[in-house]
C-alpha positions as semicolon CSV with decimal commas, in nm:
position;residue;x (nm);y (nm);z (nm)
1;X;7,237;-0,800;8,715
2;X;7,161;-1,145;8,522
3;X;7,487;-1,255;8,584
4;X;7,317;-1,239;8,964
5;X;6,997;-1,415;8,932
6;X;7,126;-1,654;8,716
7;X;7,400;-1,731;8,991
8;X;7,087;-1,742;9,218
9;X;6,890;-1,951;9,071
10;X;7,115;-2,204;9,067
11;X;7,242;-2,222;9,435
12;X;6,820;-2,275;9,465
13;X;6,826;-2,568;9,217
14;X;7,135;-2,740;9,407
15;X;6,983;-2,595;9,752
16;X;6,680;-2,788;9,631
17;X;6,834;-3,154;9,461
18;X;7,002;-3,169;9,859
19;X;6,650;-3,138;10,079
20;X;6,642;-3,523;10,102
21;X;6,798;-3,582;10,454
22;X;7,073;-3,909;10,455
23;X;6,937;-3,947;10,826
24;X;6,698;-3,964;11,158
25;X;6,756;-3,968;11,525
26;X;6,494;-4,229;11,673
27;X;6,448;-4,181;12,042
28;X;6,419;-4,542;12,135
29;X;6,356;-4,548;12,561
30;X;6,587;-4,242;12,602
31;X;6,872;-4,364;12,328
32;X;6,901;-4,187;12,050
33;X;7,059;-4,454;11,742
34;X;7,081;-4,293;11,401
35;X;6,916;-4,508;11,121
36;X;6,712;-4,443;10,762
37;X;6,421;-4,245;10,776
38;X;6,219;-4,534;10,595
39;X;6,279;-4,762;10,938
40;X;6,096;-4,404;11,098
41;X;5,775;-4,524;11,230
42;X;5,475;-4,271;11,244
43;X;5,346;-4,186;11,583
44;X;5,781;-4,223;11,701
45;X;5,958;-3,940;11,895
46;X;6,289;-3,832;11,684
47;X;6,511;-3,561;11,752
48;X;6,676;-3,318;11,568
49;X;6,983;-3,124;11,663
50;X;7,130;-2,769;11,536
51;X;7,228;-2,849;11,125
52;X;7,034;-3,049;11,077
53;X;6,810;-3,159;10,848
54;X;6,361;-3,219;10,952
55;X;6,412;-3,600;10,792
56;X;6,036;-3,620;10,847
57;X;5,694;-3,458;10,894
58;X;5,563;-3,453;11,241
59;X;5,455;-3,247;11,496
60;X;5,712;-3,076;11,747
61;X;5,659;-3,169;12,097
62;X;5,921;-3,070;12,316
63;X;6,183;-2,751;12,195
64;X;6,189;-2,416;12,056
65;X;6,370;-2,312;11,718
66;X;6,408;-2,087;11,414
67;X;6,403;-2,351;11,048
68;X;6,585;-2,246;10,714
69;X;6,303;-2,323;10,483
70;X;6,496;-2,123;10,176
71;X;6,613;-2,388;9,965
72;X;6,250;-2,563;9,938
73;X;6,033;-2,236;10,002
74;X;6,307;-1,947;9,878
75;X;6,184;-1,735;10,193
76;X;6,525;-1,600;10,367
77;X;6,295;-1,559;10,688
78;X;6,420;-1,875;10,965
79;X;6,051;-1,960;11,074
80;X;6,026;-2,051;11,491
81;X;5,932;-2,252;11,587
82;X;5,731;-2,371;11,930
83;X;5,596;-2,728;12,054
84;X;5,212;-2,745;11,861
85;X;5,370;-2,632;11,509
86;X;5,371;-2,904;11,222
87;X;5,676;-2,864;11,048
88;X;5,770;-3,051;10,741
89;X;6,089;-3,271;10,607
90;X;6,381;-3,048;10,464
91;X;6,469;-2,774;10,653
92;X;6,768;-2,693;10,803
93;X;6,751;-2,711;11,188
94;X;6,949;-2,358;11,288
95;X;6,946;-2,385;11,684
96;X;6,733;-2,515;11,940
97;X;6,727;-2,906;12,027
98;X;6,418;-3,019;11,852
99;X;6,133;-3,308;11,983
100;X;5,850;-3,430;11,669
101;X;5,665;-3,713;11,706
102;X;5,600;-3,804;11,308
103;X;5,282;-3,777;11,120
104;X;5,394;-3,935;10,856
105;X;5,620;-4,250;10,675
106;X;5,923;-4,099;10,499
107;X;5,767;-4,213;10,165
108;X;5,451;-4,003;10,197
109;X;5,682;-3,705;10,367
110;X;5,682;-3,377;10,114
111;X;6,006;-3,394;10,073
112;X;5,969;-3,732;9,908
113;X;5,684;-3,750;9,805
114;X;5,775;-3,348;9,541
115;X;6,039;-3,515;9,484
116;X;5,871;-3,844;9,299
117;X;5,631;-3,626;9,180
118;X;5,881;-3,505;8,917
119;X;6,089;-3,737;8,820
120;X;6,478;-3,620;9,085
121;X;6,403;-3,910;9,278
122;X;6,805;-4,076;9,257
123;X;6,882;-3,686;9,196
124;X;7,020;-3,560;9,519
125;X;7,396;-3,443;9,546
126;X;7,355;-3,371;9,182
127;X;7,534;-3,003;9,098
128;X;7,356;-2,790;8,880
129;X;7,545;-2,816;8,564
130;X;7,505;-3,233;8,600
131;X;7,106;-3,169;8,539
132;X;6,871;-3,097;8,197
133;X;6,731;-2,824;8,124
134;X;6,422;-3,063;8,193
135;X;6,546;-3,108;8,489
136;X;6,542;-2,812;8,627
137;X;6,191;-2,687;8,505
138;X;6,056;-3,031;8,775
139;X;6,276;-2,879;9,049
140;X;6,070;-2,506;8,971
141;X;5,756;-2,764;8,937
142;X;5,920;-2,922;9,292
143;X;5,985;-2,632;9,480
144;X;5,666;-2,452;9,396
145;X;5,463;-2,736;9,554
146;X;5,616;-2,678;9,883
147;X;5,416;-2,417;9,947
148;X;5,088;-2,612;9,907
149;X;4,967;-2,406;9,597
150;X;4,593;-2,366;9,450
151;X;4,766;-2,244;9,159
152;X;5,088;-2,298;8,939
153;X;5,182;-2,037;8,645
154;X;5,378;-2,200;8,456
155;X;5,509;-1,931;8,169
156;X;5,651;-2,130;7,885
157;X;5,760;-2,411;8,081
158;X;5,842;-2,565;7,757
159;X;6,010;-2,340;7,585
160;X;6,420;-2,414;7,456
161;X;6,334;-2,783;7,537
162;X;6,225;-3,088;7,263
163;X;5,912;-3,196;7,180
164;X;5,971;-3,528;7,432
165;X;6,064;-3,352;7,710
166;X;5,770;-3,122;7,635
167;X;5,513;-3,386;7,633
168;X;5,638;-3,524;7,942
169;X;5,680;-3,172;8,135
170;X;5,284;-3,127;8,031
171;X;5,118;-3,443;8,204
172;X;5,356;-3,393;8,464
173;X;5,138;-3,013;8,579
174;X;4,820;-3,253;8,385
175;X;4,872;-3,467;8,764
176;X;4,958;-3,133;8,944
177;X;4,657;-2,971;8,792
178;X;4,498;-3,390;8,957
179;X;4,616;-3,313;9,321
180;X;4,338;-3,019;9,301
181;X;4,642;-2,716;9,163
182;X;4,466;-2,501;8,935
183;X;4,769;-2,493;8,707
184;X;4,752;-2,282;8,425
185;X;4,966;-2,292;8,133
186;X;5,100;-1,983;7,898
187;X;5,246;-2,090;7,536
188;X;5,256;-2,107;7,209
189;X;5,178;-2,467;7,148
190;X;4,799;-2,502;7,020
191;X;4,872;-2,872;6,906
192;X;5,087;-2,937;7,245
193;X;4,766;-2,845;7,511
194;X;4,484;-2,927;7,249
195;X;4,618;-3,305;7,304
196;X;4,511;-3,299;7,695
197;X;4,132;-3,212;7,634
198;X;4,156;-2,946;7,947
199;X;3,991;-2,575;7,889
200;X;4,192;-2,397;7,632
201;X;4,154;-1,965;7,655
202;X;4,337;-1,834;7,324
203;X;4,468;-1,419;7,295
204;X;4,589;-1,223;6,980
205;X;4,666;-0,856;7,018
206;X;4,490;-0,950;7,459
207;X;4,164;-0,974;7,358
208;X;3,989;-1,348;7,406
209;X;3,886;-1,522;7,044
210;X;3,775;-1,826;7,142
211;X;3,720;-1,996;7,513
212;X;3,700;-2,383;7,425
213;X;3,557;-2,635;7,749
214;X;3,798;-2,951;7,914
215;X;3,628;-3,222;7,663
216;X;3,587;-2,967;7,409
217;X;3,430;-3,065;7,055
218;X;3,688;-3,198;6,821
219;X;3,575;-2,873;6,608
220;X;3,593;-2,653;6,867
221;X;3,996;-2,672;6,860
222;X;4,085;-2,357;6,652
223;X;4,061;-1,982;6,755
224;X;3,701;-1,802;6,706
225;X;3,704;-1,435;6,477
226;X;3,393;-1,335;6,585
227;X;3,044;-1,397;6,507
228;X;2,939;-1,383;6,142
229;X;2,526;-1,236;6,080
230;X;2,383;-1,496;6,170
231;X;2,531;-1,572;6,432
232;X;2,729;-1,807;6,359
233;X;3,034;-1,881;6,510
234;X;3,359;-1,850;6,176
235;X;3,625;-2,042;6,274
236;X;4,002;-2,079;6,140
237;X;4,381;-2,086;6,252
238;X;4,605;-2,004;6,468
239;X;4,781;-1,725;6,329
240;X;5,145;-1,731;6,502
241;X;5,203;-1,546;6,771
242;X;4,927;-1,559;6,947
243;X;4,925;-1,727;7,310
244;X;4,737;-2,038;7,424
245;X;4,650;-2,092;7,849
246;X;4,521;-2,377;7,919
């Protein structure tokens, strides 16, 4: 089972790295012209044939089809679409011919923005074994962002990567948070999470032992263990094995 799961994960990564389209079929006065997606202006009509990737976000104005979104969302069931449907770049058209009116520039389309955000632009076509552990983790974040989530839970996102990459990963998650997405990071690296001045909840034995608000006082950068008889907060250094949620 483990080897199957690992193999499936690697296939998913490879698929995501190949989602950026190479061209767009631009309709001009009834004639199709294959162009670089960067050349397509907002409001243009593009045509997507069966087997082709949707190159730019847009609105279906003609045709019905089913779209393979598995590389983006992990959903194996094709999505059925008809005129009026919103489609995002990176999906693969499976059956009918679609005419799409673009609603974004290529650089602002879903695929481009996500790959840029997670710093994977230029990695298209790479094999899984050519990606570092940190890059593979960013692929996982990219797939989550495609679904426009309200919350992302990152369980030990800095595990098995060096301190420099750990800092880069936390900075990426901070940028995701700044987009208005709630990011919950589960980690044992207290020092790292406190560098970002976000809310930090510390758990020990399944119990909350501290809850430090965003931009909390520096002298609260330690988990509390309880109240003494005077009602004063008692603090002590984090013990081994405690988990911090940020």
